[in-house]
DNA sequence: CGTTGAACCTGTTTGC
DNA sequence: TGCAAACAGGTTCAAC
């Protein structure tokens, strides 16, 4: 395990999806009656606005957009004459963010920065040791300004669109998969796993991939993400209190974090190199780097 | 357009 | 043994 690898969750698409599904069991129909903030609030876009607009809101729904979680809130008209309506609570878990629904008297873990007190004696808590996460409340229109620029959902993109997005680019395939403006939700782990399954070297250029390779990558990516979601993500623990099951996907990693270990397909030693500025694990035999990337 | 590196932050691991 | 440095992750920004 590389130094600093968090023992718990690495929120990429499957992990966020798992959290969203967990929150859906508890939040819709609940009212947020009070908001409490920890001392550090620098990860909140506008903490004052959060404190003013969220209390009293009814949670209508919870959804995922890429790696963002979106809580759809219904707010009533305020005394001051506001019209009420719909608000979006947009949350990014960053690297170490966790959202949990727990009893109001549950022990408070270190680095818990936000408490959404619910109307059923429980609390939605946001804990994030490294504070790489982000949170903001916004109108639907303003929320879209955050979510709008994001690229295609890896689970919904058609093979034709996937090919078009890749073959038109001279950037490395690793960089393209990680670019949230191209595909929303892919992170370092699932990118490496997808490339390993498709037998494509991470430093290959998008435009140089053959139609066959792109098709394999499309299938690999979807298969791996769906499998990871089915298993509850890569290593989430206690994500919604008693309902959370630890994720199990990490035991299925074939490339990520396996430097020096044998490739499950051919037995060659998995190598690690920096591609697109990120640690990249691949099999030098299965994932050949051609003379011309 | 594309790449690289730094910054943000803290817990864990590594190396001396 | 102990402490400091390196490192991990996602995103953004600046510089080339």
PDB file of C-alpha atoms (C1' of nucleotides) in Angstrom:
ATOM      1  CA  UNK A   1       0.000   0.000   0.000  1.00  0.00           C
ATOM      2  CA  UNK A   2       1.528   3.329  -1.015  1.00  0.00           C
ATOM      3  CA  UNK A   3       2.224   5.760   1.759  1.00  0.00           C
ATOM      4  CA  UNK A   4      -0.784   7.778   2.656  1.00  0.00           C
ATOM      5  CA  UNK A   5      -3.345   5.604   0.974  1.00  0.00           C
ATOM      6  CA  UNK A   6      -6.473   6.182   2.985  1.00  0.00           C
ATOM      7  CA  UNK A   7      -7.614   3.113   4.847  1.00  0.00           C
ATOM      8  CA  UNK A   8     -11.139   3.993   3.911  1.00  0.00           C
ATOM      9  CA  UNK A   9     -12.883   4.979   0.748  1.00  0.00           C
ATOM     10  CA  UNK A  10     -11.534   6.564  -2.369  1.00  0.00           C
ATOM     11  CA  UNK A  11     -14.571   8.211  -3.782  1.00  0.00           C
ATOM     12  CA  UNK A  12     -14.827   7.604  -7.483  1.00  0.00           C
ATOM     13  CA  UNK A  13     -18.036   6.937  -9.362  1.00  0.00           C
ATOM     14  CA  UNK A  14     -18.883   3.557  -7.758  1.00  0.00           C
ATOM     15  CA  UNK A  15     -18.196   4.816  -4.247  1.00  0.00           C
ATOM     16  CA  UNK A  16     -20.287   7.938  -4.723  1.00  0.00           C
ATOM     17  CA  UNK A  17     -23.047   5.841  -6.250  1.00  0.00           C
ATOM     18  CA  UNK A  18     -22.915   3.581  -3.218  1.00  0.00           C
ATOM     19  CA  UNK A  19     -23.174   6.541  -0.870  1.00  0.00           C
ATOM     20  CA  UNK A  20     -26.083   7.975  -2.874  1.00  0.00           C
ATOM     21  CA  UNK A  21     -27.964   4.694  -2.692  1.00  0.00           C
ATOM     22  CA  UNK A  22     -27.368   4.553   1.028  1.00  0.00           C
ATOM     23  CA  UNK A  23     -28.566   8.096   1.591  1.00  0.00           C
ATOM     24  CA  UNK A  24     -31.668   7.395  -0.485  1.00  0.00           C
ATOM     25  CA  UNK A  25     -32.709   4.888   2.142  1.00  0.00           C
ATOM     26  CA  UNK A  26     -32.841   7.597   4.774  1.00  0.00           C
ATOM     27  CA  UNK A  27     -33.113  11.142   3.494  1.00  0.00           C
ATOM     28  CA  UNK A  28     -35.993  11.644   1.060  1.00  0.00           C
ATOM     29  CA  UNK A  29     -39.006  12.938   2.988  1.00  0.00           C
ATOM     30  CA  UNK A  30     -36.887  14.073   5.932  1.00  0.00           C
ATOM     31  CA  UNK A  31     -36.655  17.695   6.952  1.00  0.00           C
ATOM     32  CA  UNK A  32     -33.389  19.326   7.976  1.00  0.00           C
ATOM     33  CA  UNK A  33     -34.296  21.205  11.139  1.00  0.00           C
ATOM     34  CA  UNK A  34     -30.926  22.626  12.078  1.00  0.00           C
ATOM     35  CA  UNK A  35     -27.446  23.052  10.705  1.00  0.00           C
ATOM     36  CA  UNK A  36     -24.336  23.001  12.812  1.00  0.00           C
ATOM     37  CA  UNK A  37     -20.871  23.751  11.520  1.00  0.00           C
ATOM     38  CA  UNK A  38     -17.479  22.804  12.839  1.00  0.00           C
ATOM     39  CA  UNK A  39     -14.687  25.332  13.147  1.00  0.00           C
ATOM     40  CA  UNK A  40     -13.204  24.824   9.718  1.00  0.00           C
ATOM     41  CA  UNK A  41     -15.609  25.750   6.954  1.00  0.00           C
ATOM     42  CA  UNK A  42     -13.204  26.758   4.198  1.00  0.00           C
ATOM     43  CA  UNK A  43     -14.431  23.900   2.007  1.00  0.00           C
ATOM     44  CA  UNK A  44     -17.933  25.413   1.901  1.00  0.00           C
ATOM     45  CA  UNK A  45     -18.516  27.807  -0.947  1.00  0.00           C
ATOM     46  CA  UNK A  46     -20.600  30.148   1.211  1.00  0.00           C
ATOM     47  CA  UNK A  47     -21.055  28.928   4.765  1.00  0.00           C
ATOM     48  CA  UNK A  48     -23.348  31.815   5.691  1.00  0.00           C
ATOM     49  CA  UNK A  49     -25.701  31.002   2.841  1.00  0.00           C
ATOM     50  CA  UNK A  50     -25.657  27.352   3.852  1.00  0.00           C
ATOM     51  CA  UNK A  51     -26.663  28.272   7.397  1.00  0.00           C
ATOM     52  CA  UNK A  52     -29.426  30.558   6.198  1.00  0.00           C
ATOM     53  CA  UNK A  53     -30.964  28.461   3.471  1.00  0.00           C
ATOM     54  CA  UNK A  54     -30.734  24.852   4.582  1.00  0.00           C
ATOM     55  CA  UNK A  55     -32.538  24.789   7.954  1.00  0.00           C
ATOM     56  CA  UNK A  56     -36.203  24.025   7.371  1.00  0.00           C
ATOM     57  CA  UNK A  57     -35.588  22.426   3.995  1.00  0.00           C
ATOM     58  CA  UNK A  58     -37.240  19.184   2.993  1.00  0.00           C
ATOM     59  CA  UNK A  59     -35.066  16.615   1.232  1.00  0.00           C
ATOM     60  CA  UNK A  60     -36.826  15.614  -1.975  1.00  0.00           C
ATOM     61  CA  UNK A  61     -34.209  13.433  -3.577  1.00  0.00           C
ATOM     62  CA  UNK A  62     -30.588  12.373  -3.719  1.00  0.00           C
ATOM     63  CA  UNK A  63     -28.694  11.826  -6.937  1.00  0.00           C
ATOM     64  CA  UNK A  64     -25.199  11.499  -8.323  1.00  0.00           C
ATOM     65  CA  UNK A  65     -23.618  13.528 -11.093  1.00  0.00           C
ATOM     66  CA  UNK A  66     -20.140  12.258 -11.832  1.00  0.00           C
ATOM     67  CA  UNK A  67     -18.444  12.302  -8.453  1.00  0.00           C
ATOM     68  CA  UNK A  68     -20.812  14.957  -7.127  1.00  0.00           C
ATOM     69  CA  UNK A  69     -23.683  14.180  -4.797  1.00  0.00           C
ATOM     70  CA  UNK A  70     -26.750  16.342  -5.237  1.00  0.00           C
ATOM     71  CA  UNK A  71     -29.416  16.691  -2.569  1.00  0.00           C
ATOM     72  CA  UNK A  72     -32.589  18.208  -3.962  1.00  0.00           C
ATOM     73  CA  UNK A  73     -34.123  20.424  -1.330  1.00  0.00           C
ATOM     74  CA  UNK A  74     -37.543  22.022  -1.128  1.00  0.00           C
ATOM     75  CA  UNK A  75     -37.610  25.215   0.861  1.00  0.00           C
ATOM     76  CA  UNK A  76     -40.660  27.143   2.012  1.00  0.00           C
ATOM     77  CA  UNK A  77     -41.176  30.894   1.676  1.00  0.00           C
ATOM     78  CA  UNK A  78     -39.306  32.772   4.382  1.00  0.00           C
ATOM     79  CA  UNK A  79     -40.842  35.471   6.557  1.00  0.00           C
ATOM     80  CA  UNK A  80     -38.883  38.047   4.646  1.00  0.00           C
ATOM     81  CA  UNK A  81     -40.953  37.364   1.584  1.00  0.00           C
ATOM     82  CA  UNK A  82     -38.756  34.874  -0.244  1.00  0.00           C
ATOM     83  CA  UNK A  83     -40.650  32.730  -2.672  1.00  0.00           C
ATOM     84  CA  UNK A  84     -39.272  29.380  -1.625  1.00  0.00           C
ATOM     85  CA  UNK A  85     -38.783  26.665  -4.167  1.00  0.00           C
ATOM     86  CA  UNK A  86     -36.074  24.235  -5.004  1.00  0.00           C
ATOM     87  CA  UNK A  87     -32.450  24.345  -3.924  1.00  0.00           C
ATOM     88  CA  UNK A  88     -29.560  22.055  -4.652  1.00  0.00           C
ATOM     89  CA  UNK A  89     -27.065  21.009  -2.024  1.00  0.00           C
ATOM     90  CA  UNK A  90     -24.026  20.043  -4.081  1.00  0.00           C
ATOM     91  CA  UNK A  91     -21.331  17.976  -2.379  1.00  0.00           C
ATOM     92  CA  UNK A  92     -18.018  16.594  -3.573  1.00  0.00           C
ATOM     93  CA  UNK A  93     -16.292  14.099  -1.287  1.00  0.00           C
ATOM     94  CA  UNK A  94     -12.830  14.965  -2.509  1.00  0.00           C
ATOM     95  CA  UNK A  95     -10.445  12.282  -1.317  1.00  0.00           C
ATOM     96  CA  UNK A  96     -11.548  11.550   2.197  1.00  0.00           C
ATOM     97  CA  UNK A  97     -15.059  12.902   2.521  1.00  0.00           C
ATOM     98  CA  UNK A  98     -17.730  10.784   4.171  1.00  0.00           C
ATOM     99  CA  UNK A  99     -21.452  11.336   4.549  1.00  0.00           C
ATOM    100  CA  UNK A 100     -23.174   9.308   7.210  1.00  0.00           C
ATOM    101  CA  UNK A 101     -26.622   9.217   8.716  1.00  0.00           C
ATOM    102  CA  UNK A 102     -26.340   8.453  12.411  1.00  0.00           C
ATOM    103  CA  UNK A 103     -28.303   8.831  15.626  1.00  0.00           C
ATOM    104  CA  UNK A 104     -28.039  12.355  16.997  1.00  0.00           C
ATOM    105  CA  UNK A 105     -26.206  11.083  20.081  1.00  0.00           C
ATOM    106  CA  UNK A 106     -23.709   9.009  18.138  1.00  0.00           C
ATOM    107  CA  UNK A 107     -20.071   9.645  18.879  1.00  0.00           C
ATOM    108  CA  UNK A 108     -18.615  12.448  16.800  1.00  0.00           C
ATOM    109  CA  UNK A 109     -15.628  11.387  14.760  1.00  0.00           C
ATOM    110  CA  UNK A 110     -12.662  13.712  14.407  1.00  0.00           C
ATOM    111  CA  UNK A 111     -12.868  16.056  11.409  1.00  0.00           C
ATOM    112  CA  UNK A 112     -16.646  16.110  11.319  1.00  0.00           C
ATOM    113  CA  UNK A 113     -17.315  19.534   9.844  1.00  0.00           C
ATOM    114  CA  UNK A 114     -21.042  19.664   9.151  1.00  0.00           C
ATOM    115  CA  UNK A 115     -24.066  18.346  11.026  1.00  0.00           C
ATOM    116  CA  UNK A 116     -27.443  18.382   9.310  1.00  0.00           C
ATOM    117  CA  UNK A 117     -29.890  17.741  12.132  1.00  0.00           C
ATOM    118  CA  UNK A 118     -32.878  15.796  10.835  1.00  0.00           C
ATOM    119  CA  UNK A 119     -36.461  15.675  12.081  1.00  0.00           C
ATOM    120  CA  UNK A 120     -36.173  12.032  13.178  1.00  0.00           C
ATOM    121  CA  UNK A 121     -33.538  12.326  15.931  1.00  0.00           C
ATOM    122  CA  UNK A 122     -30.770  11.542  13.522  1.00  0.00           C
ATOM    123  CA  UNK A 123     -28.114  13.587  11.772  1.00  0.00           C
ATOM    124  CA  UNK A 124     -26.499  13.619   8.372  1.00  0.00           C
ATOM    125  CA  UNK A 125     -22.843  14.266   9.071  1.00  0.00           C
ATOM    126  CA  UNK A 126     -20.049  15.321   6.771  1.00  0.00           C
ATOM    127  CA  UNK A 127     -16.603  14.241   7.859  1.00  0.00           C
ATOM    128  CA  UNK A 128     -13.499  14.981   5.815  1.00  0.00           C
ATOM    129  CA  UNK A 129     -10.027  14.874   7.406  1.00  0.00           C
ATOM    130  CA  UNK A 130      -8.228  16.430   4.457  1.00  0.00           C
ATOM    131  CA  UNK A 131     -10.941  18.874   3.507  1.00  0.00           C
ATOM    132  CA  UNK A 132     -10.461  18.249  -0.200  1.00  0.00           C
ATOM    133  CA  UNK A 133     -14.221  17.949  -0.365  1.00  0.00           C
ATOM    134  CA  UNK A 134     -16.508  20.802  -1.405  1.00  0.00           C
ATOM    135  CA  UNK A 135     -20.027  21.824  -0.488  1.00  0.00           C
ATOM    136  CA  UNK A 136     -22.416  24.500  -1.633  1.00  0.00           C
ATOM    137  CA  UNK A 137     -26.087  25.395  -1.714  1.00  0.00           C
ATOM    138  CA  UNK A 138     -27.360  26.915  -4.897  1.00  0.00           C
ATOM    139  CA  UNK A 139     -30.454  27.574  -6.919  1.00  0.00           C
ATOM    140  CA  UNK A 140     -31.140  24.986  -9.575  1.00  0.00           C
ATOM    141  CA  UNK A 141     -29.782  27.373 -12.182  1.00  0.00           C
ATOM    142  CA  UNK A 142     -26.563  28.083 -10.292  1.00  0.00           C
ATOM    143  CA  UNK A 143     -26.129  24.422  -9.427  1.00  0.00           C
ATOM    144  CA  UNK A 144     -26.234  23.593 -13.100  1.00  0.00           C
ATOM    145  CA  UNK A 145     -23.329  25.949 -13.652  1.00  0.00           C
ATOM    146  CA  UNK A 146     -21.269  23.597 -11.522  1.00  0.00           C
ATOM    147  CA  UNK A 147     -22.592  20.341 -12.953  1.00  0.00           C
ATOM    148  CA  UNK A 148     -23.159  21.446 -16.535  1.00  0.00           C
ATOM    149  CA  UNK A 149     -19.544  21.484 -17.746  1.00  0.00           C
ATOM    150  CA  UNK A 150     -19.028  17.864 -16.731  1.00  0.00           C
ATOM    151  CA  UNK A 151     -18.635  15.291 -19.477  1.00  0.00           C
ATOM    152  CA  UNK A 152     -20.458  12.098 -20.356  1.00  0.00           C
ATOM    153  CA  UNK A 153     -21.486   9.581 -17.725  1.00  0.00           C
ATOM    154  CA  UNK A 154     -19.244   6.527 -18.249  1.00  0.00           C
ATOM    155  CA  UNK A 155     -22.175   4.199 -17.640  1.00  0.00           C
ATOM    156  CA  UNK A 156     -24.478   5.940 -20.090  1.00  0.00           C
ATOM    157  CA  UNK A 157     -22.174   7.013 -22.900  1.00  0.00           C
ATOM    158  CA  UNK A 158     -22.800   5.099 -26.122  1.00  0.00           C
ATOM    159  CA  UNK A 159     -19.963   3.267 -27.814  1.00  0.00           C
ATOM    160  CA  UNK A 160     -20.177   5.696 -30.726  1.00  0.00           C
ATOM    161  CA  UNK A 161     -19.909   8.751 -28.478  1.00  0.00           C
ATOM    162  CA  UNK A 162     -17.123   7.129 -26.489  1.00  0.00           C
ATOM    163  CA  UNK A 163     -15.153   6.556 -29.688  1.00  0.00           C
ATOM    164  CA  UNK A 164     -15.775  10.087 -30.889  1.00  0.00           C
ATOM    165  CA  UNK A 165     -14.615  11.619 -27.586  1.00  0.00           C
ATOM    166  CA  UNK A 166     -11.379   9.629 -27.670  1.00  0.00           C
ATOM    167  CA  UNK A 167     -10.360   9.347 -31.295  1.00  0.00           C
ATOM    168  CA  UNK A 168     -10.518  13.107 -31.795  1.00  0.00           C
ATOM    169  CA  UNK A 169      -7.897  13.745 -29.130  1.00  0.00           C
ATOM    170  CA  UNK A 170      -4.108  13.588 -29.054  1.00  0.00           C
ATOM    171  CA  UNK A 171      -3.983  13.464 -25.253  1.00  0.00           C
ATOM    172  CA  UNK A 172      -3.045  10.285 -23.406  1.00  0.00           C
ATOM    173  CA  UNK A 173      -5.903   7.908 -22.844  1.00  0.00           C
ATOM    174  CA  UNK A 174      -5.227   8.012 -19.099  1.00  0.00           C
ATOM    175  CA  UNK A 175      -5.572  11.804 -19.108  1.00  0.00           C
ATOM    176  CA  UNK A 176      -8.765  11.628 -21.163  1.00  0.00           C
ATOM    177  CA  UNK A 177     -10.430   9.114 -18.870  1.00  0.00           C
ATOM    178  CA  UNK A 178      -9.499  11.181 -15.818  1.00  0.00           C
ATOM    179  CA  UNK A 179     -10.655  14.480 -17.340  1.00  0.00           C
ATOM    180  CA  UNK A 180     -14.026  15.226 -15.738  1.00  0.00           C
ATOM    181  CA  UNK A 181     -14.955  17.463 -18.671  1.00  0.00           C
ATOM    182  CA  UNK A 182     -14.732  14.421 -20.939  1.00  0.00           C
ATOM    183  CA  UNK A 183     -16.090  11.681 -18.691  1.00  0.00           C
ATOM    184  CA  UNK A 184     -17.610  12.413 -15.305  1.00  0.00           C
ATOM    185  CA  UNK A 185     -16.762  10.078 -12.474  1.00  0.00           C
ATOM    186  CA  UNK A 186     -13.638   8.200 -13.512  1.00  0.00           C
ATOM    187  CA  UNK A 187     -10.779   8.318 -11.001  1.00  0.00           C
ATOM    188  CA  UNK A 188      -7.316   6.829 -10.768  1.00  0.00           C
ATOM    189  CA  UNK A 189      -8.325   3.354  -9.624  1.00  0.00           C
ATOM    190  CA  UNK A 190     -11.024   2.563 -12.161  1.00  0.00           C
ATOM    191  CA  UNK A 191      -9.047   4.159 -14.968  1.00  0.00           C
ATOM    192  CA  UNK A 192      -6.137   1.803 -14.348  1.00  0.00           C
ATOM    193  CA  UNK A 193      -8.447  -1.172 -13.934  1.00  0.00           C
ATOM    194  CA  UNK A 194     -10.276  -0.385 -17.167  1.00  0.00           C
ATOM    195  CA  UNK A 195      -7.046   0.009 -19.125  1.00  0.00           C
ATOM    196  CA  UNK A 196      -5.705  -3.236 -17.706  1.00  0.00           C
ATOM    197  CA  UNK A 197      -8.827  -5.149 -18.683  1.00  0.00           C
ATOM    198  CA  UNK A 198      -8.752  -3.644 -22.175  1.00  0.00           C
ATOM    199  CA  UNK A 199      -4.986  -4.277 -22.490  1.00  0.00           C
ATOM    200  CA  UNK A 200      -4.197  -0.666 -23.319  1.00  0.00           C
ATOM    201  CA  UNK A 201      -1.119   1.176 -22.106  1.00  0.00           C
ATOM    202  CA  UNK A 202      -2.078   4.303 -20.127  1.00  0.00           C
ATOM    203  CA  UNK A 203       0.262   6.552 -22.118  1.00  0.00           C
ATOM    204  CA  UNK A 204      -1.271   5.717 -25.503  1.00  0.00           C
ATOM    205  CA  UNK A 205      -2.768   8.699 -27.315  1.00  0.00           C
ATOM    206  CA  UNK A 206      -6.511   8.728 -27.821  1.00  0.00           C
ATOM    207  CA  UNK A 207      -6.296   9.337 -31.547  1.00  0.00           C
ATOM    208  CA  UNK A 208      -3.954   6.361 -31.985  1.00  0.00           C
ATOM    209  CA  UNK A 209      -6.260   3.761 -30.493  1.00  0.00           C
ATOM    210  CA  UNK A 210      -7.868   1.411 -32.977  1.00  0.00           C
ATOM    211  CA  UNK A 211     -11.630   1.066 -33.206  1.00  0.00           C
ATOM    212  CA  UNK A 212     -11.278  -2.399 -31.718  1.00  0.00           C
ATOM    213  CA  UNK A 213      -9.266  -1.097 -28.768  1.00  0.00           C
ATOM    214  CA  UNK A 214     -11.773   1.642 -28.071  1.00  0.00           C
ATOM    215  CA  UNK A 215     -14.610  -0.851 -28.140  1.00  0.00           C
ATOM    216  CA  UNK A 216     -12.757  -3.082 -25.680  1.00  0.00           C
ATOM    217  CA  UNK A 217     -12.081  -0.120 -23.421  1.00  0.00           C
ATOM    218  CA  UNK A 218     -15.710   0.941 -23.517  1.00  0.00           C
ATOM    219  CA  UNK A 219     -16.817  -2.543 -22.522  1.00  0.00           C
ATOM    220  CA  UNK A 220     -14.106  -2.853 -19.860  1.00  0.00           C
ATOM    221  CA  UNK A 221     -14.953   0.481 -18.271  1.00  0.00           C
ATOM    222  CA  UNK A 222     -18.656  -0.227 -18.058  1.00  0.00           C
ATOM    223  CA  UNK A 223     -18.120  -3.749 -16.818  1.00  0.00           C
ATOM    224  CA  UNK A 224     -15.721  -2.692 -14.096  1.00  0.00           C
ATOM    225  CA  UNK A 225     -17.852   0.205 -12.880  1.00  0.00           C
ATOM    226  CA  UNK A 226     -20.977  -1.952 -12.756  1.00  0.00           C
ATOM    227  CA  UNK A 227     -19.122  -4.688 -10.938  1.00  0.00           C
ATOM    228  CA  UNK A 228     -17.718  -2.210  -8.434  1.00  0.00           C
ATOM    229  CA  UNK A 229     -21.135  -0.716  -7.781  1.00  0.00           C
ATOM    230  CA  UNK A 230     -22.552  -4.175  -7.288  1.00  0.00           C
ATOM    231  CA  UNK A 231     -19.863  -4.833  -4.685  1.00  0.00           C
ATOM    232  CA  UNK A 232     -20.426  -1.539  -2.926  1.00  0.00           C
ATOM    233  CA  UNK A 233     -17.361   0.353  -4.066  1.00  0.00           C
ATOM    234  CA  UNK A 234     -13.703  -0.083  -3.330  1.00  0.00           C
ATOM    235  CA  UNK A 235     -13.596   0.204   0.413  1.00  0.00           C
ATOM    236  CA  UNK A 236     -16.288   2.174   2.032  1.00  0.00           C
ATOM    237  CA  UNK A 237     -17.060   1.487   5.612  1.00  0.00           C
ATOM    238  CA  UNK A 238     -19.901   2.703   7.764  1.00  0.00           C
ATOM    239  CA  UNK A 239     -21.156   5.011   5.064  1.00  0.00           C
ATOM    240  CA  UNK A 240     -24.703   5.184   6.341  1.00  0.00           C
ATOM    241  CA  UNK A 241     -24.401   3.745   9.775  1.00  0.00           C
ATOM    242  CA  UNK A 242     -25.820   0.298  10.293  1.00  0.00           C
ATOM    243  CA  UNK A 243     -26.950   0.008   6.692  1.00  0.00           C
ATOM    244  CA  UNK A 244     -23.509   0.330   5.205  1.00  0.00           C
ATOM    245  CA  UNK A 245     -21.679  -2.775   4.147  1.00  0.00           C
ATOM    246  CA  UNK A 246     -17.923  -2.515   3.674  1.00  0.00           C
ATOM    247  CA  UNK A 247     -17.058  -2.296  -0.004  1.00  0.00           C
ATOM    248  CA  UNK A 248     -15.353  -5.310  -1.451  1.00  0.00           C
ATOM    249  CA  UNK A 249     -14.104  -4.197  -4.804  1.00  0.00           C
ATOM    250  CA  UNK A 250     -10.548  -3.617  -3.626  1.00  0.00           C
ATOM    251  CA  UNK A 251     -10.036  -7.360  -3.443  1.00  0.00           C
ATOM    252  CA  UNK A 252     -10.686  -7.432  -7.175  1.00  0.00           C
ATOM    253  CA  UNK A 253      -8.090  -4.899  -8.186  1.00  0.00           C
ATOM    254  CA  UNK A 254      -6.026  -6.318 -11.017  1.00  0.00           C
ATOM    255  CA  UNK A 255      -3.565  -3.489 -11.576  1.00  0.00           C
ATOM    256  CA  UNK A 256      -4.069  -0.633  -9.133  1.00  0.00           C
ATOM    257  CA  UNK A 257      -1.616  -0.658  -6.234  1.00  0.00           C
ATOM    258  CA  UNK A 258      -0.074  -3.957  -7.381  1.00  0.00           C
ATOM    259  CA  UNK A 259       3.403  -2.767  -8.329  1.00  0.00           C
ATOM    260  CA  UNK A 260       5.843  -5.680  -8.512  1.00  0.00           C
ATOM    261  CA  UNK A 261       3.093  -8.271  -8.176  1.00  0.00           C
ATOM    262  CA  UNK A 262       2.224 -10.756 -10.872  1.00  0.00           C
ATOM    263  CA  UNK A 263      -0.243  -9.842 -13.557  1.00  0.00           C
ATOM    264  CA  UNK A 264      -3.287 -12.057 -13.098  1.00  0.00           C
ATOM    265  CA  UNK A 265      -3.363 -12.669 -16.858  1.00  0.00           C
ATOM    266  CA  UNK A 266       0.225 -13.284 -17.889  1.00  0.00           C
ATOM    267  CA  UNK A 267       2.331 -13.370 -14.738  1.00  0.00           C
ATOM    268  CA  UNK A 268       4.564 -10.445 -15.674  1.00  0.00           C
ATOM    269  CA  UNK A 269       5.294  -7.952 -12.932  1.00  0.00           C
ATOM    270  CA  UNK A 270       2.917  -5.014 -12.713  1.00  0.00           C
ATOM    271  CA  UNK A 271       4.738  -1.730 -13.166  1.00  0.00           C
ATOM    272  CA  UNK A 272       4.072   1.724 -11.852  1.00  0.00           C
ATOM    273  CA  UNK A 273       4.816   4.918 -13.708  1.00  0.00           C
ATOM    274  CA  UNK A 274       3.578   8.481 -13.641  1.00  0.00           C
ATOM    275  CA  UNK A 275       1.202   9.173 -16.514  1.00  0.00           C
ATOM    276  CA  UNK A 276      -0.836  12.346 -16.689  1.00  0.00           C
ATOM    277  CA  UNK A 277       0.712  13.272 -13.374  1.00  0.00           C
ATOM    278  CA  UNK A 278      -0.763  10.276 -11.578  1.00  0.00           C
ATOM    279  CA  UNK A 279       0.509   6.946 -10.336  1.00  0.00           C
ATOM    280  CA  UNK A 280      -0.393   4.471 -13.023  1.00  0.00           C
ATOM    281  CA  UNK A 281      -0.233   0.707 -12.663  1.00  0.00           C
ATOM    282  CA  UNK A 282      -0.149  -1.530 -15.706  1.00  0.00           C
ATOM    283  CA  UNK A 283       1.171  -4.811 -17.036  1.00  0.00           C
ATOM    284  CA  UNK A 284       4.141  -4.111 -19.334  1.00  0.00           C
ATOM    285  CA  UNK A 285       3.444  -7.317 -21.258  1.00  0.00           C
ATOM    286  CA  UNK A 286      -0.340  -7.174 -21.672  1.00  0.00           C
ATOM    287  CA  UNK A 287      -0.433  -3.414 -22.082  1.00  0.00           C
ATOM    288  CA  UNK A 288       2.308  -2.799 -24.615  1.00  0.00           C
ATOM    289  CA  UNK A 289       3.629   0.667 -25.291  1.00  0.00           C
ATOM    290  CA  UNK A 290       4.160   0.875 -29.062  1.00  0.00           C
ATOM    291  CA  UNK A 291       7.108   2.811 -30.488  1.00  0.00           C
ATOM    292  CA  UNK A 292       4.661   5.550 -31.294  1.00  0.00           C
ATOM    293  CA  UNK A 293       2.223   5.999 -28.484  1.00  0.00           C
TER     294      UNK A 293
ATOM    295  C1'  DC B   1      -4.213  21.786 -27.575  1.00  0.00           C
ATOM    296  C1'  DG B   2      -1.592  19.276 -24.280  1.00  0.00           C
ATOM    297  C1'  DT B   3       1.749  18.596 -20.448  1.00  0.00           C
ATOM    298  C1'  DT B   4       3.918  19.472 -16.122  1.00  0.00           C
ATOM    299  C1'  DG B   5       4.189  20.953 -11.575  1.00  0.00           C
ATOM    300  C1'  DA B   6       2.528  23.239  -7.575  1.00  0.00           C
ATOM    301  C1'  DA B   7      -0.947  24.057  -4.314  1.00  0.00           C
ATOM    302  C1'  DC B   8      -4.546  22.583  -1.164  1.00  0.00           C
ATOM    303  C1'  DC B   9      -4.563  19.055   3.523  1.00  0.00           C
ATOM    304  C1'  DT B  10      -3.595  15.407   6.846  1.00  0.00           C
ATOM    305  C1'  DG B  11      -2.747  10.618   8.132  1.00  0.00           C
ATOM    306  C1'  DT B  12       0.246   6.913   7.219  1.00  0.00           C
ATOM    307  C1'  DT B  13       4.301   4.982   5.749  1.00  0.00           C
ATOM    308  C1'  DT B  14       9.011   5.197   4.657  1.00  0.00           C
ATOM    309  C1'  DG B  15      13.826   6.157   5.262  1.00  0.00           C
ATOM    310  C1'  DC B  16      17.659   7.640   7.749  1.00  0.00           C
TER     311       DC B  16
ATOM    312  C1'  DT C   1      13.531   4.082  18.639  1.00  0.00           C
ATOM    313  C1'  DG C   2      12.085   8.417  16.708  1.00  0.00           C
ATOM    314  C1'  DC C   3      11.377  11.941  13.851  1.00  0.00           C
ATOM    315  C1'  DA C   4      11.218  14.198   9.416  1.00  0.00           C
ATOM    316  C1'  DA C   5      10.267  13.629   4.669  1.00  0.00           C
ATOM    317  C1'  DA C   6       7.693  11.474   1.159  1.00  0.00           C
ATOM    318  C1'  DC C   7       3.428  10.254  -0.531  1.00  0.00           C
ATOM    319  C1'  DA C   8      -1.542   9.358  -1.615  1.00  0.00           C
ATOM    320  C1'  DG C   9      -5.867  11.184  -3.471  1.00  0.00           C
ATOM    321  C1'  DG C  10      -9.204  15.003  -6.832  1.00  0.00           C
ATOM    322  C1'  DT C  11      -9.243  19.445  -8.636  1.00  0.00           C
ATOM    323  C1'  DT C  12      -7.652  23.848 -10.139  1.00  0.00           C
ATOM    324  C1'  DC C  13      -4.446  27.035 -11.738  1.00  0.00           C
ATOM    325  C1'  DA C  14      -0.260  28.842 -13.715  1.00  0.00           C
ATOM    326  C1'  DA C  15       3.521  28.347 -16.858  1.00  0.00           C
ATOM    327  C1'  DC C  16       5.448  26.528 -20.906  1.00  0.00           C
TER     328       DC C  16
END
